Amino acid sequence: MKSKNFPIILLVIFSLIPIIRWASLEPLALRFTDFNSTMTSFGQITGLLGMTLFALNLILSNRTRFFDKLFSGLHHFYNFHKWLGSLSFSLLLFHPLFLVIKYLSISTYEAALFLLPNGYNLAVTYGIVALLGMIILLGITLYFKIKYHLWRFSHKFMVVIFIFAILHSFLISSDISRDMFLRYYILFFSLVGLSLGSYRAFFRLLFNKDYEFTVKKVNVLNDNVLEIELAPTKETMQFSSGQFIFIRFVGVGISSEPHPFSISSAVSENNIKIAIKSLGDFTSSLGNVKAGTIAKVEGPFGNFYENKDKKEIWIAGGVGITPFLSMARSLKETNKEINLLYCLKNKNEAVFLNELEKISSEKKNFKVFSWFSEEKGFITGEAIRQISNDVKNMDIYLCGPPVFMKMLQSQFIKMGVENKNIYFEEFNFL
Amino acid sequence: MKKITTVSLFIFFCVVTAILTAGLVFYQNKKSSNLGVSTNTSTQKDLTKLIATGVQTLSLVEIGKHNTQNDCWLLISGKVYDITSYFGSHPGGSGTMVATCGKDATDAYKTKDPYATTAGNNTAHSTRARNLLDNYYLGDLNQKIDQKIIEQNIQKIKSNPLPPNTGRGDDEYDD
């Protein structure tokens, strides 16, 4: 619990500091004397908060193993980034609306002029450019489904928008320009946000921080499942089973943005393997990956497999078998009982079943079951109880399509399983 | 959070469209009006009121009496202004002005820093702000107040009205 709330607590502290400072600069009675000054004060608060949160969110554009741990999972981290971005955007949308009110009390013409860019006052114009840019880019992010690599490219320009926002907040006469503390506080967050944001968006590639691997072999397992084996070019990567990595393939016919994949090989091997089912544009284009293709790998991330001293059931839906493959392949002799349930449409899809059954025959406490939905219908919590004799008092690991995981989770909870005993791999966050 | 953002965006577009439409249409109809004449009457009232309350000269002592936001005089470069009616409209917020009520605000006005400290951002007010300030002019420091001056001031403003709003020379929106 503590670690889950920690980022929120930090966020509240970071955003309260400038507000408290702002409130102490002048007696609050003066800030809220009449309707106009109250609205202006709200305008200042929304601007100050929106800017602080924007800067913090740029810092949070960097997926790092530190954030992976701090947020207990990269998908929580990304959800937080999305949530914080929406919050900051909403605040900044209200920023000019609150400020325009005092001009409305002069005339609607004055108010209209305030909302339009003009050559006399660059500071305001920068602010308008920044807000318009945000409306366009975040409008795309929130309301239009465009191709992932196009969205990813467009989203990098949030950094450019942030530069306009910084220019606006420092050139305009305000409490930021009047008060040294506020000025340095906002300046500090702006510069950290700007440098980390532009590092992630534009300069990261120059530093070559990724592990480099070369595709050694591409195994076509069936019509739409591939297994790719990667050999480290220089240094090997340490990981634990159940973790995932971001891979960027450098080659013709493959889009060059990174995508997340669970590692499916054993931790003891130097080469890493990933299994891919062609679902979208990108995974389909992976047919162009050949032996010799360079793969840049970022990671490893995630802490899916807790490996507690408790009976376990692993439930895989389709290609969701990948983290369990790594876990099974890395399995040492244990005293705890582990059941793996591999859920698929039909036998043709069960590409890893033979290998898993072989591991099961070698390890006495590891049992493998399969479930074909074309024969028996969708898997249910009740069916799982029958297979494993019990569902309570054990750790349940789920990896598969989101609907599959949600449905089983709610059934398990109805059957009296505690939510903390259910673990998910949610790598569908992108 | 996405719902909140959607609602915010909706409100944003409604308000902006409404203000821009109303503001620009309004401008077409009332092109001839200007701020000068309308505030001029308030200055006239102020001076008439002054005479009625027995004020004879615009002395420092007299200025010092008008030191609240409900009654605020400023001394800027030897000229006395009654900015009480402008309080809510100041782009820098009313708070920045109240500190100088009843005092010599010359430095504060020049630096946009109410306390005229060295830490201020030291930016001067715009020409447009100066024009606006003229509307609140009462008279010079230690000047005697009489009916003639009131009429002179009115004549001055009438013969040299503020230009209609042709663009924004104002550089003091507040963030």
XYZ file of C-alpha atoms in Angstrom:
605
model
C 0.000 0.000 0.000
C 2.745 2.380 0.971
C 4.518 2.170 -2.343
C 1.276 2.635 -4.284
C 0.462 5.932 -2.570
C 3.995 7.248 -2.560
C 3.884 8.838 -6.059
C 0.569 10.548 -5.224
C 2.000 11.934 -1.977
C 5.049 13.257 -3.818
C 2.822 14.816 -6.456
C 0.653 16.569 -3.868
C 3.732 17.941 -2.078
C 5.337 19.211 -5.273
C 2.157 20.936 -6.398
C 1.241 22.374 -2.991
C 4.592 24.137 -2.485
C 4.076 26.756 -5.234
C 0.430 27.265 -4.224
C 1.370 27.865 -0.583
C 4.096 30.252 -1.651
C 1.670 32.036 -3.948
C -0.867 32.331 -1.125
C 1.737 33.789 1.230
C 2.895 36.495 -1.190
C -0.110 38.705 -0.583
C -2.848 38.622 2.042
C -5.516 36.237 0.773
C -8.170 38.876 1.456
C -6.619 40.917 -1.344
C -6.502 37.962 -3.706
C -10.191 37.362 -3.205
C -11.604 40.869 -2.628
C -14.243 40.804 -5.319
C -15.458 38.634 -8.156
C -12.832 39.838 -10.636
C -9.872 39.394 -8.317
C -11.159 35.968 -7.222
C -11.389 34.829 -10.822
C -7.919 36.225 -11.533
C -6.603 34.309 -8.535
C -8.177 31.097 -9.841
C -6.531 31.849 -13.169
C -3.174 32.169 -11.430
C -3.668 28.961 -9.459
C -4.673 26.943 -12.523
C -1.689 28.312 -14.427
C 0.782 27.627 -11.636
C -0.557 24.129 -10.946
C -0.959 23.220 -14.603
C 2.609 24.262 -15.325
C 4.041 22.341 -12.345
C 2.126 19.199 -13.295
C 3.120 19.545 -16.958
C 6.783 19.689 -15.904
C 6.385 16.701 -13.576
C 4.678 14.732 -16.314
C 7.566 15.362 -18.696
C 9.846 13.868 -16.062
C 7.415 10.940 -16.015
C 7.771 10.469 -19.762
C 10.944 8.512 -19.019
C 10.243 4.891 -18.380
C 13.022 3.726 -16.145
C 13.458 0.774 -13.864
C 13.266 3.231 -10.973
C 9.766 4.351 -11.973
C 8.830 0.723 -12.674
C 9.540 -0.008 -9.008
C 8.183 3.271 -7.620
C 4.833 2.774 -9.331
C 4.851 -1.025 -8.801
C 4.534 -1.748 -12.493
C 5.084 0.143 -15.715
C 1.405 0.010 -16.651
C 0.552 1.848 -13.409
C 3.266 4.311 -14.334
C 1.751 4.890 -17.775
C -1.759 5.161 -16.389
C -0.449 7.759 -13.959
C 1.247 9.648 -16.783
C -2.011 9.682 -18.719
C -4.030 10.751 -15.693
C -1.589 13.510 -14.751
C -1.464 14.753 -18.337
C -5.251 15.003 -18.494
C -5.345 16.821 -15.163
C -2.683 19.304 -16.173
C -4.389 19.867 -19.543
C -7.782 20.501 -17.900
C -6.260 23.014 -15.468
C -4.492 24.838 -18.272
C -7.722 25.006 -20.311
C -9.377 26.873 -17.436
C -6.370 29.158 -16.954
C -7.313 31.660 -19.717
C -11.035 31.276 -18.987
C -10.589 32.533 -15.423
C -8.288 35.339 -16.537
C -10.589 36.576 -19.294
C -13.358 37.346 -16.822
C -11.910 40.669 -15.682
C -11.718 41.779 -19.313
C -15.340 40.801 -19.758
C -16.177 43.391 -17.101
C -14.605 46.034 -19.372
C -16.123 44.848 -22.641
C -16.536 41.669 -24.660
C -14.265 43.286 -27.231
C -11.432 43.583 -24.709
C -12.088 39.977 -23.716
C -11.965 38.809 -27.319
C -8.672 40.647 -27.837
C -7.264 38.981 -24.735
C -7.969 35.549 -26.209
C -6.361 36.324 -29.555
C -2.633 36.290 -30.248
C -1.066 39.658 -30.960
C 2.282 40.994 -31.974
C 2.568 43.483 -29.123
C 2.633 40.933 -26.415
C 4.722 37.892 -27.197
C 4.306 36.378 -23.735
C 0.556 35.976 -24.236
C 1.058 34.731 -27.770
C 3.451 32.021 -26.533
C 0.806 30.937 -24.062
C -1.841 30.762 -26.775
C 0.468 28.763 -29.052
C 1.206 26.331 -26.213
C -2.460 25.824 -25.376
C -3.487 25.380 -29.005
C -0.700 22.856 -29.471
C -1.867 20.976 -26.404
C -5.448 20.935 -27.687
C -4.298 19.453 -31.003
C -1.814 16.880 -29.671
C -3.823 15.779 -26.655
C -7.000 15.811 -28.719
C -5.268 13.286 -30.975
C -4.130 11.285 -27.952
C -7.492 11.160 -26.230
C -10.053 11.085 -29.017
C -8.524 9.820 -32.241
C -7.203 6.359 -32.799
C -4.261 6.927 -35.076
C -1.506 4.463 -35.848
C 0.746 3.943 -32.849
C 3.975 5.088 -34.482
C 2.290 8.272 -35.784
C 0.865 9.007 -32.362
C 4.219 8.351 -30.764
C 5.892 10.740 -33.169
C 3.242 13.428 -32.596
C 3.468 13.079 -28.831
C 7.179 13.944 -28.842
C 6.181 17.478 -29.754
C 4.704 17.972 -26.296
C 8.290 18.969 -25.449
C 8.131 21.806 -28.000
C 4.803 22.892 -26.548
C 6.400 22.889 -23.116
C 9.090 25.299 -24.356
C 6.343 27.745 -25.352
C 4.705 27.223 -21.962
C 7.991 28.039 -20.194
C 8.469 31.185 -22.302
C 4.932 32.217 -21.451
C 5.292 31.691 -17.727
C 8.591 33.534 -17.434
C 7.997 36.432 -19.806
C 4.580 37.353 -18.515
C 4.444 39.599 -15.492
C 3.049 37.531 -12.698
C 3.922 36.149 -9.324
C 6.453 33.909 -11.055
C 8.320 36.942 -12.339
C 7.871 38.918 -9.148
C 8.836 36.353 -6.556
C 12.311 34.842 -6.497
C 11.267 31.625 -4.785
C 8.449 30.905 -7.235
C 10.668 31.846 -10.130
C 13.419 29.405 -9.139
C 10.960 26.701 -8.149
C 9.171 26.777 -11.494
C 12.478 27.256 -13.308
C 13.915 24.174 -11.607
C 10.976 21.943 -12.502
C 10.771 23.421 -15.986
C 14.417 22.730 -16.721
C 14.349 19.217 -15.248
C 11.100 18.503 -17.118
C 12.434 19.969 -20.330
C 15.743 18.144 -20.234
C 14.276 14.767 -19.266
C 11.365 15.196 -21.677
C 13.568 16.134 -24.611
C 16.016 13.406 -23.656
C 13.263 10.802 -23.907
C 11.703 12.329 -27.008
C 14.725 13.239 -29.100
C 18.160 12.600 -27.628
C 17.930 9.210 -26.012
C 18.850 7.470 -29.251
C 22.117 9.404 -29.427
C 23.270 8.072 -26.085
C 22.687 4.473 -27.099
C 21.639 3.301 -23.674
C 19.898 0.198 -24.978
C 21.211 -3.328 -24.973
C 22.023 -4.447 -28.471
C 20.979 -7.876 -29.672
C 21.123 -9.591 -33.043
C 18.323 -11.803 -34.275
C 19.735 -15.309 -34.344
C 16.744 -17.302 -35.445
C 13.102 -16.797 -36.325
C 10.968 -19.862 -35.698
C 7.600 -19.875 -37.376
C 5.520 -21.888 -34.917
C 2.225 -21.734 -36.757
C 0.265 -19.411 -39.068
C 0.440 -16.447 -36.733
C 2.883 -17.216 -33.937
C 6.606 -16.498 -34.245
C 9.394 -17.145 -31.814
C 12.384 -14.846 -32.175
C 15.711 -15.700 -30.587
C 18.073 -12.832 -29.881
C 21.778 -13.113 -29.144
C 23.528 -10.297 -27.261
C 25.955 -8.375 -29.479
C 28.118 -7.256 -26.562
C 26.863 -7.420 -23.000
C 24.219 -9.825 -21.781
C 21.100 -8.671 -19.960
C 20.187 -9.914 -16.495
C 16.478 -10.432 -15.909
C 14.114 -12.436 -13.763
C 11.413 -14.669 -15.173
C 8.098 -12.980 -15.941
C 9.719 -9.666 -16.886
C 9.276 -7.834 -20.160
C 11.430 -5.673 -22.403
C 10.933 -3.002 -25.026
C 12.380 -3.993 -28.376
C 13.110 -1.737 -31.322
C 13.991 -3.624 -34.500
C 16.334 -1.801 -36.827
C 15.555 -2.960 -40.324
C 13.659 -2.578 -43.520
C 9.897 -3.038 -43.457
C 9.607 -2.789 -39.687
C 8.506 0.374 -37.979
C 11.282 1.568 -35.717
C 9.436 2.420 -32.500
C 9.905 0.230 -29.423
C 7.235 -2.277 -28.385
C 6.872 -4.309 -25.215
C 7.334 -8.082 -25.204
C 7.480 -10.607 -22.397
C 10.675 -12.587 -22.299
C 9.911 -16.262 -22.798
C 13.374 -17.789 -22.358
C 14.947 -19.155 -19.189
C 16.907 -16.752 -16.977
C 19.998 -18.941 -17.236
C 20.330 -18.486 -21.005
C 22.356 -15.681 -22.528
C 20.118 -15.534 -25.568
C 16.653 -14.189 -25.030
C 13.522 -15.411 -26.749
C 10.241 -13.687 -27.366
C 7.044 -15.171 -28.770
C 4.836 -12.992 -30.906
C 1.331 -13.448 -32.192
C 0.467 -11.236 -35.122
C -2.353 -9.026 -33.920
C -1.812 -5.474 -35.130
C 0.102 -3.705 -37.883
C 3.361 -3.889 -36.035
C 3.309 -7.522 -35.002
C 2.292 -8.440 -38.557
C 5.276 -6.527 -39.925
C 7.550 -8.645 -37.731
C 7.412 -11.227 -40.497
C 10.150 -9.033 -42.016
C 12.503 -9.760 -39.105
C 15.303 -12.043 -40.294
C 18.422 -13.544 -38.832
C 20.957 -10.722 -38.535
C 18.413 -7.945 -37.866
C 19.614 -5.668 -35.070
C 17.315 -5.336 -32.054
C 17.726 -2.572 -29.472
C 16.431 -3.714 -26.110
C 15.360 -1.524 -23.205
C 14.612 -3.063 -19.843
C 13.970 -5.420 -18.229
C 10.801 -4.167 -16.543
C 8.079 -5.620 -14.372
C 7.769 -7.750 -11.300
C 4.974 -10.070 -12.373
C 6.297 -13.209 -10.746
C 6.471 -12.836 -6.968
C 7.526 -16.464 -6.403
C 6.162 -16.725 -2.870
C 6.217 -19.773 -0.677
C 2.699 -20.788 -1.605
C 0.845 -23.077 -3.948
C 0.474 -21.417 -7.351
C -1.730 -21.572 -10.397
C -0.600 -19.939 -13.618
C -3.369 -19.180 -16.118
C -2.402 -18.209 -19.660
C -4.759 -17.011 -22.384
C -3.294 -17.554 -25.868
C -0.024 -15.689 -26.429
C -0.212 -14.688 -22.730
C 1.779 -17.884 -22.211
C 5.049 -15.974 -22.793
C 5.927 -14.928 -19.210
C 4.909 -18.414 -17.991
C 7.202 -19.969 -20.596
C 10.114 -18.126 -19.062
C 8.944 -19.058 -15.575
C 8.553 -22.745 -16.535
C 11.831 -22.870 -18.415
C 13.617 -21.308 -15.420
C 11.876 -23.574 -12.926
C 14.057 -25.337 -10.393
C 12.921 -28.247 -8.260
C 10.527 -26.810 -5.714
C 8.419 -28.250 -2.970
C 5.479 -26.000 -3.761
C 2.840 -27.210 -6.132
C 2.494 -25.246 -9.375
C -0.282 -25.809 -11.913
C -0.204 -24.196 -15.334
C -3.432 -23.844 -17.278
C -2.907 -23.028 -20.953
C -6.159 -21.693 -22.484
C -6.477 -21.627 -26.271
C -9.012 -21.801 -29.072
C -7.927 -25.204 -30.328
C -5.071 -27.663 -30.457
C -3.474 -25.989 -33.514
C -2.764 -22.902 -31.417
C -1.104 -24.859 -28.626
C 2.386 -24.297 -29.974
C 4.230 -24.536 -26.661
C 2.194 -27.375 -25.159
C 4.631 -30.167 -26.031
C 7.583 -28.361 -24.512
C 5.630 -27.482 -21.362
C 4.479 -31.081 -20.933
C 8.069 -32.183 -21.239
C 9.140 -29.773 -18.467
C 6.208 -31.057 -16.394
C 7.363 -34.657 -16.769
C 10.810 -33.673 -15.454
C 9.609 -31.592 -12.467
C 7.443 -33.460 -10.033
C 5.491 -30.515 -8.587
C 4.762 -28.784 -11.893
C 1.600 -29.859 -13.754
C 0.368 -28.585 -17.088
C -3.277 -28.522 -18.215
C -4.752 -27.268 -21.439
C -8.199 -25.870 -22.195
C -9.537 -25.520 -25.722
C -12.446 -23.114 -25.874
C -13.710 -24.489 -29.202
C -14.328 -27.803 -27.448
C -15.366 -26.758 -23.958
C -16.389 -23.083 -24.198
C -14.694 -20.238 -22.345
C -12.758 -21.124 -19.231
C -14.497 -20.369 -15.924
C -13.313 -19.947 -12.361
C -15.316 -23.010 -11.423
C -13.523 -25.148 -14.024
C -10.205 -23.907 -12.674
C -11.227 -24.868 -9.138
C -11.920 -28.401 -10.344
C -8.586 -28.627 -12.153
C -6.502 -27.402 -9.230
C -8.780 -28.736 -6.423
C -8.784 -25.286 -4.835
C -8.462 -21.605 -5.677
C -8.231 -20.092 -2.218
C -4.973 -20.134 -0.244
C -2.894 -19.988 -3.378
C -1.369 -17.358 -5.625
C -3.125 -16.947 -8.962
C -1.126 -15.550 -11.887
C -3.039 -14.331 -14.943
C -1.727 -13.322 -18.339
C -3.858 -13.005 -21.446
C -6.289 -10.680 -23.207
C -7.704 -7.987 -20.872
C -11.268 -9.362 -21.074
C -10.018 -12.835 -20.197
C -8.183 -11.555 -17.118
C -11.030 -9.285 -15.953
C -13.614 -12.038 -16.283
C -11.566 -14.588 -14.346
C -10.665 -12.035 -11.679
C -14.305 -11.200 -10.961
C -15.230 -14.897 -10.873
C -12.398 -15.662 -8.462
C -13.411 -12.826 -6.151
C -16.981 -14.151 -6.106
C -15.535 -17.530 -5.145
C -13.855 -15.934 -2.145
C -10.330 -15.410 -3.460
C -8.610 -12.356 -2.034
C -7.691 -9.780 -4.658
C -4.148 -9.491 -3.352
C -3.567 -13.115 -4.268
C -4.314 -12.458 -7.948
C -1.429 -11.171 -10.070
C -1.748 -9.737 -13.580
C 0.587 -9.133 -16.416
C -0.955 -6.164 -18.171
C 1.352 -5.528 -21.033
C -1.437 -4.199 -23.207
C -0.869 -0.699 -21.902
C 0.373 0.717 -25.170
C -10.027 11.872 -15.758
C -10.744 11.669 -19.475
C -14.342 12.734 -18.803
C -13.144 15.775 -16.866
C -10.834 16.687 -19.736
C -13.688 16.297 -22.232
C -15.931 18.552 -20.159
C -13.092 21.091 -19.761
C -12.492 21.107 -23.505
C -16.207 21.553 -24.172
C -16.458 24.487 -21.739
C -13.282 25.977 -23.185
C -14.583 25.917 -26.742
C -18.022 27.239 -25.776
C -16.620 30.173 -23.790
C -13.936 31.069 -26.320
C -16.369 30.903 -29.251
C -18.952 32.954 -27.360
C -16.455 35.657 -26.350
C -14.843 35.881 -29.754
C -18.194 36.075 -31.540
C -19.697 38.560 -29.108
C -16.516 40.605 -28.812
C -15.849 40.947 -32.495
C -19.489 41.566 -33.448
C -19.780 44.056 -30.592
C -16.722 45.829 -31.932
C -18.376 46.289 -35.350
C -21.340 48.025 -33.771
C -19.595 50.156 -31.214
C -16.494 51.112 -33.090
C -16.859 54.738 -32.129
C -16.977 54.278 -28.390
C -13.842 54.662 -26.377
C -12.760 54.232 -22.829
C -11.746 57.890 -22.415
C -15.155 59.506 -22.268
C -16.717 56.953 -20.002
C -14.058 57.154 -17.315
C -13.837 60.890 -17.698
C -17.209 61.258 -16.027
C -15.987 59.319 -13.043
C -13.015 61.662 -12.674
C -15.377 64.577 -12.841
C -17.494 63.039 -10.087
C -14.420 62.410 -7.971
C -13.357 66.031 -8.147
C -16.828 67.339 -7.477
C -16.978 65.062 -4.461
C -13.626 66.365 -3.287
C -14.742 69.947 -3.306
C -17.908 68.949 -1.494
C -15.859 67.336 1.283
C -13.798 70.446 1.680
C -10.498 69.304 0.230
C -8.467 72.292 -0.820
C -5.121 70.991 -2.019
C -3.811 67.636 -3.208
C -1.187 67.454 -0.478
C 0.790 64.418 0.620
C -1.251 64.410 3.834
C -4.453 64.358 1.822
C -3.143 61.553 -0.421
C -2.192 59.561 2.658
C -5.800 59.546 3.795
C -6.873 57.598 0.720
C -4.990 54.466 1.533
C -7.474 51.618 1.240
C -8.660 49.674 -1.709
C -12.090 51.271 -1.355
C -10.519 54.684 -1.626
C -7.114 54.627 -3.227
C -5.026 57.539 -4.396
C -1.581 57.202 -5.858
C 1.162 59.711 -6.441
C 3.050 58.911 -9.642
C 5.734 61.287 -10.896
C 4.196 64.244 -9.097
C 0.676 63.559 -10.344
C -2.195 62.398 -8.197
C -4.531 59.670 -9.407
C -7.659 58.167 -7.883
C -7.592 54.581 -9.091
C -10.347 53.238 -6.827
C -12.684 52.440 -9.706
C -9.900 50.657 -11.614
C -9.092 48.187 -8.864
C -10.840 45.101 -10.223
C -9.508 45.634 -13.731
C -5.782 45.785 -13.051
C -4.162 42.974 -15.044
C -1.541 42.577 -12.325
C -4.293 41.949 -9.801
C -5.627 44.410 -7.278
C -3.191 43.111 -4.677
C -0.195 44.683 -6.360
C -1.782 48.116 -6.231
C -3.154 48.140 -2.717
C 0.310 48.255 -1.149
C 0.890 51.661 -2.683
C -2.481 53.268 -1.890
C -2.012 56.664 -0.305
C 1.697 56.669 -1.130
C 4.187 57.713 -3.725
C 3.847 54.863 -6.238
C 6.313 56.203 -8.779
C 8.874 53.415 -8.345
C 6.223 50.731 -8.017
C 4.614 51.934 -11.239
C 7.928 52.059 -13.084
C 9.082 48.617 -11.963
C 5.724 46.812 -11.660
C 6.877 45.834 -8.222
C 4.592 47.089 -5.432
C 7.420 47.119 -2.923
C 9.941 48.556 -5.381
C 12.582 46.128 -4.206
C 15.569 45.183 -6.288
C 14.087 41.722 -6.705
C 11.291 43.126 -8.869
C 11.105 42.307 -12.519
C 11.717 45.939 -13.339
C 9.498 46.197 -16.367
C 7.820 49.459 -17.190
C 4.119 49.847 -17.891
C 3.018 50.113 -21.495
C 1.864 53.182 -23.364
C -1.652 51.839 -23.190
C -1.418 51.560 -19.420
C -0.254 55.205 -19.306
C -3.234 56.249 -21.395
C -5.524 54.350 -19.056
C -3.912 56.023 -16.047
C -4.662 59.480 -17.463
C -8.335 58.716 -17.010
C -7.868 58.640 -13.268
C -5.863 61.871 -13.044
C -6.990 64.239 -10.304
C -4.327 66.881 -10.443
C -0.711 67.629 -9.594
C 0.789 67.337 -6.136
C -0.076 70.313 -3.902
C -2.353 71.685 -6.576
C -5.389 73.639 -5.450
C -8.657 72.116 -6.496
C -11.292 74.307 -8.057
C -14.054 74.052 -10.622
C -11.779 75.491 -13.315
C -9.375 72.611 -13.045
C -12.189 70.111 -13.323
C -13.329 71.736 -16.535
C -9.778 71.955 -17.816
C -9.266 68.288 -17.214
C -12.503 67.401 -18.934
C -11.628 69.621 -21.889
C -8.199 68.052 -22.111
C -9.612 64.542 -22.252
C -12.354 65.526 -24.703
C -9.998 67.252 -27.109
C -7.484 64.448 -26.888
C -9.554 61.305 -26.513
C -7.983 57.926 -26.210
C -7.708 56.224 -29.556
C -10.376 53.594 -30.076
C -9.164 50.119 -29.366
C -7.094 49.379 -32.394
C -4.898 46.734 -30.933
C -3.321 45.698 -27.762
C -0.271 47.594 -26.686
C -0.739 46.189 -23.252
C 1.970 43.971 -21.937
C 0.696 43.245 -18.513
C -1.667 40.371 -18.536
C -1.232 38.401 -15.457
C -0.482 34.767 -15.386
